[in-house]
Coordinates of C-alpha atoms in Angstrom, one line a residue:
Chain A
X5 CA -11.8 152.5 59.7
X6 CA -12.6 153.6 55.9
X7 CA -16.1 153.1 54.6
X8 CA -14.5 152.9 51.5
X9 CA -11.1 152.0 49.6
X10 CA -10.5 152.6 46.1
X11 CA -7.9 151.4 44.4
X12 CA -6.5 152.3 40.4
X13 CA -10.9 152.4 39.6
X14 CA -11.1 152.8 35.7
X15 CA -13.3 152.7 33.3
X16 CA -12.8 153.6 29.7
X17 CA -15.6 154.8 27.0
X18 CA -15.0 154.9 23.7
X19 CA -14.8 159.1 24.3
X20 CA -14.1 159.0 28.0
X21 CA -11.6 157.2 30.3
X22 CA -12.0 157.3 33.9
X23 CA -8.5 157.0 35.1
X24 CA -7.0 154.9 38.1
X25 CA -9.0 156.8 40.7
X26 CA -7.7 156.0 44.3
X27 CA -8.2 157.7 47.7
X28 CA -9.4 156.3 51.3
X29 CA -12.8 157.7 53.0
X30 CA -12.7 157.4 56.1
X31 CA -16.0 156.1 58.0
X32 CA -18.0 159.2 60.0
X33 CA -17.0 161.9 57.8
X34 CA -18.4 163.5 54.2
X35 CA -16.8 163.7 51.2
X36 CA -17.6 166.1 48.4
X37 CA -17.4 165.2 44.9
X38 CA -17.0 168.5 42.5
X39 CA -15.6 168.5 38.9
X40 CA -17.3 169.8 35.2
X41 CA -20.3 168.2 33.6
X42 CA -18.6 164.8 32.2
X43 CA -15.7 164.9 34.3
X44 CA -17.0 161.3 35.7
X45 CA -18.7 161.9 39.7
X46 CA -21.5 159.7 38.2
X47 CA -19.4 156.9 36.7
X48 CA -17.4 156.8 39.6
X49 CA -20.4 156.6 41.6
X50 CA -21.5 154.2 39.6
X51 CA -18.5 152.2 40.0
X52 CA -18.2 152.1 43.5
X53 CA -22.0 150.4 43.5
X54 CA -20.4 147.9 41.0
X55 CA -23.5 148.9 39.4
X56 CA -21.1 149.2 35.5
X57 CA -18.7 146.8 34.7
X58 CA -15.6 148.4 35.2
X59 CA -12.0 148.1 33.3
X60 CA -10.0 147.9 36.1
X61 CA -9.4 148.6 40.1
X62 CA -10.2 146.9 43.3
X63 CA -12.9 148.7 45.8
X64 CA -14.0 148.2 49.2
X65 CA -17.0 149.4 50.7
X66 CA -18.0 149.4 54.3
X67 CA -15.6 146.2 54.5
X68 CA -17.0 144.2 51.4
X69 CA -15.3 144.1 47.8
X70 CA -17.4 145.3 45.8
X71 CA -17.4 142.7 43.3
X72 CA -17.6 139.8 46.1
X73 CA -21.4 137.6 46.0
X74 CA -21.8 139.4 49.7
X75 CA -22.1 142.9 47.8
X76 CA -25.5 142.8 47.5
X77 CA -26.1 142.6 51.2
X78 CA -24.4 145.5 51.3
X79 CA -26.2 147.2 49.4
X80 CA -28.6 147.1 52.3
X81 CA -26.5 149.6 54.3
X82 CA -26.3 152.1 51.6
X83 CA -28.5 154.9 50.5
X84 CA -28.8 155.8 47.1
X85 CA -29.8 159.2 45.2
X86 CA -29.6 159.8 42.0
X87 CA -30.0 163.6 39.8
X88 CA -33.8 162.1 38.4
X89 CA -34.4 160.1 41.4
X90 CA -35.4 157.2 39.0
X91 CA -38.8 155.9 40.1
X92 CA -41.8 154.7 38.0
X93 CA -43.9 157.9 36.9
X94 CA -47.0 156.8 38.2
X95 CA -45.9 155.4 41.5
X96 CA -46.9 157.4 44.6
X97 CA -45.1 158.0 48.0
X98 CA -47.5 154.9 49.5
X99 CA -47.0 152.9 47.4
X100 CA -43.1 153.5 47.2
X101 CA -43.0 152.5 50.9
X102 CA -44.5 149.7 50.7
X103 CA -42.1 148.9 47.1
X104 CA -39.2 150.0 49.3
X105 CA -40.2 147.6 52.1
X106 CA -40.1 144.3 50.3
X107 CA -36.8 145.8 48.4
X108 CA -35.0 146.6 51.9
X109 CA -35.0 144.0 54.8
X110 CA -33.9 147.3 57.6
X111 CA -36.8 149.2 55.9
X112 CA -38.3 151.5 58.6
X113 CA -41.7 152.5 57.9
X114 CA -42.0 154.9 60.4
X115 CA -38.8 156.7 59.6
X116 CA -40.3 157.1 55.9
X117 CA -43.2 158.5 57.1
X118 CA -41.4 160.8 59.3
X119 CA -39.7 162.2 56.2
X120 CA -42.4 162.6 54.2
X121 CA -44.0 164.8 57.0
X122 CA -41.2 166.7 57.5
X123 CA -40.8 167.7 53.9
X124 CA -44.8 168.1 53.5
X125 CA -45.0 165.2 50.6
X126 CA -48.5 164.1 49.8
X127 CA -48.7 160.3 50.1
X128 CA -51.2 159.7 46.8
X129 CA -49.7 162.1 44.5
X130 CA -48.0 160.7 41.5
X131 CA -44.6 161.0 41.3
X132 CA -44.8 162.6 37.4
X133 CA -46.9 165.4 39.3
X134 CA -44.1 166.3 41.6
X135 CA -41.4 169.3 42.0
X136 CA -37.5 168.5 41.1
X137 CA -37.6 169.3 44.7
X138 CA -40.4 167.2 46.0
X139 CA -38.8 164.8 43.7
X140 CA -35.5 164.8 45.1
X141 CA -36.7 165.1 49.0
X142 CA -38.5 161.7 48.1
X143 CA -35.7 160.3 46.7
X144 CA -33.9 161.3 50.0
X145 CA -36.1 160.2 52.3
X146 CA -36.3 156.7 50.7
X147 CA -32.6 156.8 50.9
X148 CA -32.6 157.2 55.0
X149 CA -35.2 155.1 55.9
X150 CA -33.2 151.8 55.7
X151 CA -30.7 152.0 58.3
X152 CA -28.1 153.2 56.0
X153 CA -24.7 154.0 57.2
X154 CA -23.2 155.2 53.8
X155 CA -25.4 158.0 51.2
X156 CA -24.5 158.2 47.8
X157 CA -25.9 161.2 46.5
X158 CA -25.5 162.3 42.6
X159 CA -26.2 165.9 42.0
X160 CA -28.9 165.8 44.9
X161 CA -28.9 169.3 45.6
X162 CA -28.4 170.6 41.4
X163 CA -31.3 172.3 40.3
X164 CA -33.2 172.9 43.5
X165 CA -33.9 176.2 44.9
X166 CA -31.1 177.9 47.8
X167 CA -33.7 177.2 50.5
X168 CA -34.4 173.4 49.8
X169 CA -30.6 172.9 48.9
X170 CA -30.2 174.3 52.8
X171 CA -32.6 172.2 54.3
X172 CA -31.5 169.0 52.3
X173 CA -27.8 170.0 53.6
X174 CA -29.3 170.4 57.1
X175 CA -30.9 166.8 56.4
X176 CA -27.0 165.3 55.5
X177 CA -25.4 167.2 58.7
X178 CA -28.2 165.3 60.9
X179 CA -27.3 161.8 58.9
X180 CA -23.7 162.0 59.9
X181 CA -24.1 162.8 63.3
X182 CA -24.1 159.2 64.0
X183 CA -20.3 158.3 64.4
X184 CA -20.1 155.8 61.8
X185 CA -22.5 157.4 58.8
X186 CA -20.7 158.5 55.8
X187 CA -21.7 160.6 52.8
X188 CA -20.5 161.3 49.5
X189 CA -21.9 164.0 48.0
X190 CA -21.2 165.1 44.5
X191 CA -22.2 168.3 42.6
X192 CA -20.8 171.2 40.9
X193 CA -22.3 173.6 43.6
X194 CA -19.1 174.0 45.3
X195 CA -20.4 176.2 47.4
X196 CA -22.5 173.8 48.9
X197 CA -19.9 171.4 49.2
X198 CA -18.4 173.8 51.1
X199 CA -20.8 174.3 53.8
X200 CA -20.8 170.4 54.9
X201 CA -17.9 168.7 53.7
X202 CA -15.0 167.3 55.7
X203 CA -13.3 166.2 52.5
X204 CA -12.9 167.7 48.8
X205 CA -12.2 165.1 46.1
X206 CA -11.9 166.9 42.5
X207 CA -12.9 165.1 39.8
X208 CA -11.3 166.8 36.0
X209 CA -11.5 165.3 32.6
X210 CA -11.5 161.5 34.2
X211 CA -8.6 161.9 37.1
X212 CA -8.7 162.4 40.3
X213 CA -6.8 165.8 40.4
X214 CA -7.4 166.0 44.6
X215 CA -8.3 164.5 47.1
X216 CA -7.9 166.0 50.7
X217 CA -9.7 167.5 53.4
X218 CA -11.2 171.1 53.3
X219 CA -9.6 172.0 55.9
X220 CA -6.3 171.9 55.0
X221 CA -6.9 173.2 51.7
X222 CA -8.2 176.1 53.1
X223 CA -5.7 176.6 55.7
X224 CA -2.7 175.4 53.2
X225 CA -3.9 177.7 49.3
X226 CA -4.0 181.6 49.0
X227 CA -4.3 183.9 46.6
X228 CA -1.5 186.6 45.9
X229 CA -2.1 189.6 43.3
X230 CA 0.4 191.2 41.4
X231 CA 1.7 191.6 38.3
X232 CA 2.5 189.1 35.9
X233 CA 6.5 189.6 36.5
X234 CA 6.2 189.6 40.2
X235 CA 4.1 186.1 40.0
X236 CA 6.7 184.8 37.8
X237 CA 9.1 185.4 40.5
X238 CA 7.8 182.9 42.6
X239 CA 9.1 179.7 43.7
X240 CA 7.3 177.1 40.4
X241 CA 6.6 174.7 43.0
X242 CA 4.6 177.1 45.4
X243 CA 2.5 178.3 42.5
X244 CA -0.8 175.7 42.1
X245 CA -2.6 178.2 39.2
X246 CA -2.6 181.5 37.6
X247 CA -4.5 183.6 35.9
X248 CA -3.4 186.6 34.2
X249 CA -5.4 189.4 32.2
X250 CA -5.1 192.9 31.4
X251 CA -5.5 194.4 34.8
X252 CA -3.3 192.0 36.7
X253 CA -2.7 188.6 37.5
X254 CA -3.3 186.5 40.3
X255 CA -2.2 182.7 41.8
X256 CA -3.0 180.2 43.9
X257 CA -0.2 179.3 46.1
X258 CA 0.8 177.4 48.4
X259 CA 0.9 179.4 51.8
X260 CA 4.0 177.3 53.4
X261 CA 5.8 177.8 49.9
X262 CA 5.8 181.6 49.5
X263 CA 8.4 184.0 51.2
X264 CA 6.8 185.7 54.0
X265 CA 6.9 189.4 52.0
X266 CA 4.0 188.4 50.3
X267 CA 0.5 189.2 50.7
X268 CA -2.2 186.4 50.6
X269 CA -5.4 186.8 50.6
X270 CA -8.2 184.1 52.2
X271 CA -9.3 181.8 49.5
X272 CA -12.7 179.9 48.9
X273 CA -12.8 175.9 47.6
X274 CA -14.5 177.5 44.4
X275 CA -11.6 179.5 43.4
X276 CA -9.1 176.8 44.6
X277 CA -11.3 174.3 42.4
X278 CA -11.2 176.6 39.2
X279 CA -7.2 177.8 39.9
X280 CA -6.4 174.0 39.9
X281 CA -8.9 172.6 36.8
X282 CA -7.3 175.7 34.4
X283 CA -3.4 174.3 35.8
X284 CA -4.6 170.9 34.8
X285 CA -6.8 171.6 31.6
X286 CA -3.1 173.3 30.4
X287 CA -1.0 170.7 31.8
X288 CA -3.0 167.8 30.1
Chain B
X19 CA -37.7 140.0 43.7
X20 CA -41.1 140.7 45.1
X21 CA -40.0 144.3 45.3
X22 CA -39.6 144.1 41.3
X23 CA -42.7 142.3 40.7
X24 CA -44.9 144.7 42.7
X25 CA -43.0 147.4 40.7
X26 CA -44.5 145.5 37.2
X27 CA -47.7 145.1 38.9
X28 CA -48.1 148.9 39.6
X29 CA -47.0 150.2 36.1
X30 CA -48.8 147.8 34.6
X31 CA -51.7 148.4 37.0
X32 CA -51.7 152.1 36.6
X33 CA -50.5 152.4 33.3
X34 CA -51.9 149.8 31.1
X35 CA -55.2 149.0 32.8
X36 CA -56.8 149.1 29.3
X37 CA -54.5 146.9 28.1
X38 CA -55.4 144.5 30.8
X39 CA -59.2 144.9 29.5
X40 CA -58.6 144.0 25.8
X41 CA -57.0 141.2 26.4
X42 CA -59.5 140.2 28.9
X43 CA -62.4 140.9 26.8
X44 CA -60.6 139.1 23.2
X45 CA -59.7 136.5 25.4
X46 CA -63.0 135.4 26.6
X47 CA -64.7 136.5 23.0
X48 CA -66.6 133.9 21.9
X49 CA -65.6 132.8 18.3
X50 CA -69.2 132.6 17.1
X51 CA -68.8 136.6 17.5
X52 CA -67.1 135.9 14.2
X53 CA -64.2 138.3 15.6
X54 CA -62.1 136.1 17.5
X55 CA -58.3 136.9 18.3
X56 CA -58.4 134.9 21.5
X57 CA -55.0 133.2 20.9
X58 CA -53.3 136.3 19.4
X59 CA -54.2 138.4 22.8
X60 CA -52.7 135.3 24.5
X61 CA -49.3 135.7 22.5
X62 CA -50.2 139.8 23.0
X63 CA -50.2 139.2 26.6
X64 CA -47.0 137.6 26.8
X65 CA -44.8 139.9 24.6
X66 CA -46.3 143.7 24.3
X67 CA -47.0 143.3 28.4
X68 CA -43.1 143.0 29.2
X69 CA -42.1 144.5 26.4
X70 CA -43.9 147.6 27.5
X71 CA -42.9 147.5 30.9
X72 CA -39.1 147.7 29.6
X73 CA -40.4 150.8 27.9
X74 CA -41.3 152.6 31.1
X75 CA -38.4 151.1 32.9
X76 CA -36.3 153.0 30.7
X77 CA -38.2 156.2 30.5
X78 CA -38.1 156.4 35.0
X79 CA -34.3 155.4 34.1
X80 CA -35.3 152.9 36.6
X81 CA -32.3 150.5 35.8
X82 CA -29.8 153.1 36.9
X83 CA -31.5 152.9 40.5
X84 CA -32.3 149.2 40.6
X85 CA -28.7 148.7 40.1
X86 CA -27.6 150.6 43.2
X87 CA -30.5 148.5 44.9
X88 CA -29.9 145.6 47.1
X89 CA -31.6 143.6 43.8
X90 CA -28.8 140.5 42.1
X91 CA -28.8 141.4 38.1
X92 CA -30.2 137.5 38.5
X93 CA -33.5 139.2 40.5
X94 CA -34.0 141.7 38.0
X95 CA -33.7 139.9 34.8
X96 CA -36.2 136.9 36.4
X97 CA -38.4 139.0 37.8
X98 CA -39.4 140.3 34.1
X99 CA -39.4 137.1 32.7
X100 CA -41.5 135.8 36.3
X101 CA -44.1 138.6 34.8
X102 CA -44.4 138.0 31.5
X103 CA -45.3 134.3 32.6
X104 CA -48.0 135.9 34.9
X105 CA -49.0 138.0 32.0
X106 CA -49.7 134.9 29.7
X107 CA -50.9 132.8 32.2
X108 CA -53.5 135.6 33.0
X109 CA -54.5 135.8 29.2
X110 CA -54.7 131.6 29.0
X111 CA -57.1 131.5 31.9
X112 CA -58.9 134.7 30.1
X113 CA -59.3 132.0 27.1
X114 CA -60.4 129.0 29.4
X115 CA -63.0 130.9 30.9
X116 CA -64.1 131.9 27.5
X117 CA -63.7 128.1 25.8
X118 CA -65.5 127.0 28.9
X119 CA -68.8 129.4 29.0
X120 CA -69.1 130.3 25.7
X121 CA -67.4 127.9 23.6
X122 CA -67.7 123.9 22.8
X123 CA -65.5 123.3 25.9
X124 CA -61.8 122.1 24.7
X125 CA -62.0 121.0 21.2
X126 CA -58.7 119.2 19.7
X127 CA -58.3 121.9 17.3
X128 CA -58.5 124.8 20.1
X129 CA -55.9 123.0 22.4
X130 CA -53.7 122.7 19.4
X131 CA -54.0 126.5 18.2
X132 CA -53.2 127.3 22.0
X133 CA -50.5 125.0 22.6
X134 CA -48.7 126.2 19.1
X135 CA -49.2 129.9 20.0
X136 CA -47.4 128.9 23.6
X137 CA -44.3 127.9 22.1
X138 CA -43.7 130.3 19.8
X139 CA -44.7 133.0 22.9
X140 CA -41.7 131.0 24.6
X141 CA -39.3 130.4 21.9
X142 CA -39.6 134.4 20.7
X143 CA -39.7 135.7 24.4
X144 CA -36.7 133.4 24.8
X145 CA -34.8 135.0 21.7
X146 CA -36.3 138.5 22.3
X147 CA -35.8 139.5 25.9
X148 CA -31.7 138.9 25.6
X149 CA -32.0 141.5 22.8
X150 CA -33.9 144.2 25.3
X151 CA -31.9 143.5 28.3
X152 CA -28.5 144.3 26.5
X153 CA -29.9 146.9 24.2
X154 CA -32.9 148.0 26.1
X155 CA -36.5 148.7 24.1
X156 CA -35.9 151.6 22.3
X157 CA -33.0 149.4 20.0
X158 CA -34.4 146.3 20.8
X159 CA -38.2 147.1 19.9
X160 CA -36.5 147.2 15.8
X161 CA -35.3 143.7 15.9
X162 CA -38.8 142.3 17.2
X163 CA -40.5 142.1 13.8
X164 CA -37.3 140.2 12.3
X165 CA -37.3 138.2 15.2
X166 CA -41.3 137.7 14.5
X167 CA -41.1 137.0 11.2
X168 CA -38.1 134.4 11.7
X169 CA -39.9 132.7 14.0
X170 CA -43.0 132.6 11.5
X171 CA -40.9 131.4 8.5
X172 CA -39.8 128.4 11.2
X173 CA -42.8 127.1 12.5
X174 CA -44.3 127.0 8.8
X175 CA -41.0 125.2 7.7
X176 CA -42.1 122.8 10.8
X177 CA -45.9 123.0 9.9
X178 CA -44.8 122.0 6.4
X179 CA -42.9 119.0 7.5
X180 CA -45.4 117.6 10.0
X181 CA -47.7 117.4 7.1
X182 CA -45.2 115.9 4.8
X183 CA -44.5 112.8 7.8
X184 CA -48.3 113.1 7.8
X185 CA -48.7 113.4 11.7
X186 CA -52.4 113.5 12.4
X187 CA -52.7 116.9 14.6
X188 CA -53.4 115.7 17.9
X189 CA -53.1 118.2 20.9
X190 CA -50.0 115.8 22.2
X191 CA -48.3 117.2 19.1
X192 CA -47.6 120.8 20.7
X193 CA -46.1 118.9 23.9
X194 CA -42.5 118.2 22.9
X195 CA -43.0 122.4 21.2
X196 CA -43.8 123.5 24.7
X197 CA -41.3 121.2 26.3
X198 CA -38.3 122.7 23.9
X199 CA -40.0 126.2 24.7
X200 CA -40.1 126.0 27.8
X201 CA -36.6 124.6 28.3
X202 CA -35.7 127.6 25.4
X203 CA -37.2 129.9 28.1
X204 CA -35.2 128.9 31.1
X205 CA -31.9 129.4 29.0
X206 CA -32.6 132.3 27.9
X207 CA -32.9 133.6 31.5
X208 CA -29.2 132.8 31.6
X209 CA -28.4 134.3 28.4
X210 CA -30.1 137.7 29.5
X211 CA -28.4 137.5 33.1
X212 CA -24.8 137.5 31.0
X213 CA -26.4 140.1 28.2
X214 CA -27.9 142.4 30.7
X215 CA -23.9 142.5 32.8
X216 CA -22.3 143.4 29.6
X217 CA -25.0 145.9 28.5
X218 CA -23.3 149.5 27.8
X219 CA -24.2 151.6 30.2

């Protein structure tokens, strides 16, 4: 089953189109969202919580259109966090329980509470006089204390220190190991992406340039130095970026593409990410 | 919607407590102090309270979140307007309590003043709050004086012309104003519903 179908989503800004965006998550898994400052994660985020009109594009979420009366209920089953965490300044962890109790029917007190003692948040401190991190960890426990089965998380882990980006990771790993629990994730951390991600959906300029799991991407692109004249002797279609300076040039290909006298080298999903934005930035 | 309201009542709570004083304390003030603003703290109440409360809304970003919420855009467009009833309703029992212990009771003329200032609370909430829910405060806050002032120059024009069919002033005169105000009021609910869906985000 997919916890969510996208179909053709777009929205267009007077500077900005977000362009027929499609792919199928399936339920259980965790998709991560990476692309440039602007390239739309947020919008499409946005989007998929019918939260923005859109322009055009059909969604489904956890079995509901997202534009059907019944949405709202959804709502219920999904966890939301956004980069500022959005609550009132003067609210305190307390009293954002007992907000998020009459807000959530599946509200689990106890779960909240858990949360905030795991991530050492003092209950009567405003939330002005909090860290990014405290902040954010606040934001996620309110997220997983109502039963959720789907997280939504926008730039959750930007800004944070390596440690509390690891144990806010750690948190998401734990989330999906309950069969059916699904998590999008974006940032432009790629590296955490890479740590907990069963799928990689690349976001550039408002398209969706890729959208596969890790996996396979990993197991499928290499890197292969040479010279410029040697590169340029490969099969085009095997050849998914290049780079070329003064002291050599380099490409990401595509493994199964290449003749067997070549040498690859292991590749990463940030160089793979950056090899495929500079093909597209040139190709647009 | 309880959710939202508690939201308002903790901001405003929290935030605004002084605010909550003042128009206590005007409220109540008996005129004899020579100083009294009773009815203008009522109208205060009604408009700077939400007004206000859009203001913080939008510094928290608040909307962005509310909107991923399990909240219909119906629940969070009523729920301010729910409030800023609360809010004037809190400042008109302020001024009964004052008419009744330190005042001549209900007067004619003091019902009258009150029920005027209600419906033009209700008739410029009713124009005003479509304005912040598609624009939000910062945009919107610009166009309250205009809207003020239009609604000024109207009920003059309708002060002007009561006087011309020579209506004695009777409290019963400000009943068909609240009736069209209130009925102004519930509209406009509607209107913000459809302004706050198309609002550019």
């Amino acid at each position: 089953m997919n916890a969510i179908q996208c179909r053709g989503l777009t929205k267009a800004y007077k500077d900005f189109t977000l362009d027929n965006i499609t792919f199928d998550l399936p339920a259980g898994t965790i998709l991560g969202l990476v692309g440039e400052n602007g390239a739309g994660k947020s919008t499409t985020l946005k989007l998929l919580m019918d939260a923005i009109p859109r322009d055009g594009g059909q969604v489904t979420i956890l079995g509901t259109d997202n534009q059907s009366p019944d949405f709202h209920r959804t709502k219920e089953d999904i966890g939301v966090v956004l980069d500022e965490a959005c609550f009132p300044e003067v609210i305190t962890p307390k009293e954002l329980g007992k907000l998020m109790g009459y807000a959530y029917q599946n509200w689990d007190q106890a779960q909240y509470e858990a949360y905030l003692d795991r991530f050492r948040l003092p209950r009567d401190k405003k939330f002005k006089e909090f860290s990014k991190g405290m902040k954010m960890k606040l934001a996620i426990s309110v997220a997983l204390s109502h039963k959720a089965k789907l997280l939504l998380l926008d730039e959750a882990t930007s800004g944070l220190d390596p440690m509390v980006r690891d144990e806010i990771l750690d948190v998401f790993n734990e989330f999906t190991r309950e069969e059916d629990n699904t998590v999008i994730l974006s940032s432009h951390i790629v590296s955490d992406l890479e740590k907990i991600c069963d799928y990689i959906a690349f976001l550039h300029q408002g398209r969706l340039v890729l959208f596969e799991e890790k996996d396979r991407l990993l197991e499928e692109y290499a890197i292969v130095k040479g010279t410029a004249e040697q590169l340029d002797a490969l099969d085009p279609a095997a050849v998914a970026g290049k780079k070329v300076n003064a002291y050599g040039a380099q490409a990401l290909v595509r493994r199964s593409l290449i003749p067997a006298t070549f040498t690859t080298e292991h590749t990463n999903l940030e160089d793979i990410i950056l090899f495929l934005a500079q093909d597209s930035s040139t190709s647009l | 919607m309880k959710a939202l309201l508690y939201k308002d009542f903790l901001v405003l709570w929290k935030q605004m407590k002084f605010v909550i004083f003042m128009v206590a304390i005007f409220c109540i003030a008996p005129s004899t102090t020579g100083f009294s603003l009773n009815t203008f703290f009522v109208a205060y109440a009604g408009m700077m309270v939400p007004a206000t409360l859009f203001a913080y809304d939008e510094r928290a970003k608040w909307d962005s979140l509310a909107a991923m919420m399990p909240f219909t855009t119906q629940d969070m467009v009523l729920s301010r307007y729910v409030f800023s009833w609360l809010a004037t309703a809190y400042a008109v029992l302020c001024y009964f309590i004052g008419q009744l212990f330190f005042e001549s009771g209900f007067p004619d003329e003091a019902l009258i003043t009150l029920g005027l200032t209600l419906t033009l609370l209700l008739v410029v909430q009713a124009i005003y709050f479509p304005i912040l829910f598609r624009l939000g405060s910062e945009k919107g806050r610009m166009l309250l004086l205009l809207v003020i002032i239009g609604i000024m120059v109207l009920a003059f024009l309708g002060a002007a012309v009561l006087d011309k069919l020579a209506v004695a002033p009777s409290p019963s005169v400000t009943l068909p104003g609240l009736v069209i105000g209130a009925a102004l009021s519930l509209a406009s609910v509607k209107v913000s519903v459809k302004q706050y869906e198309q609002r550019i985000w």
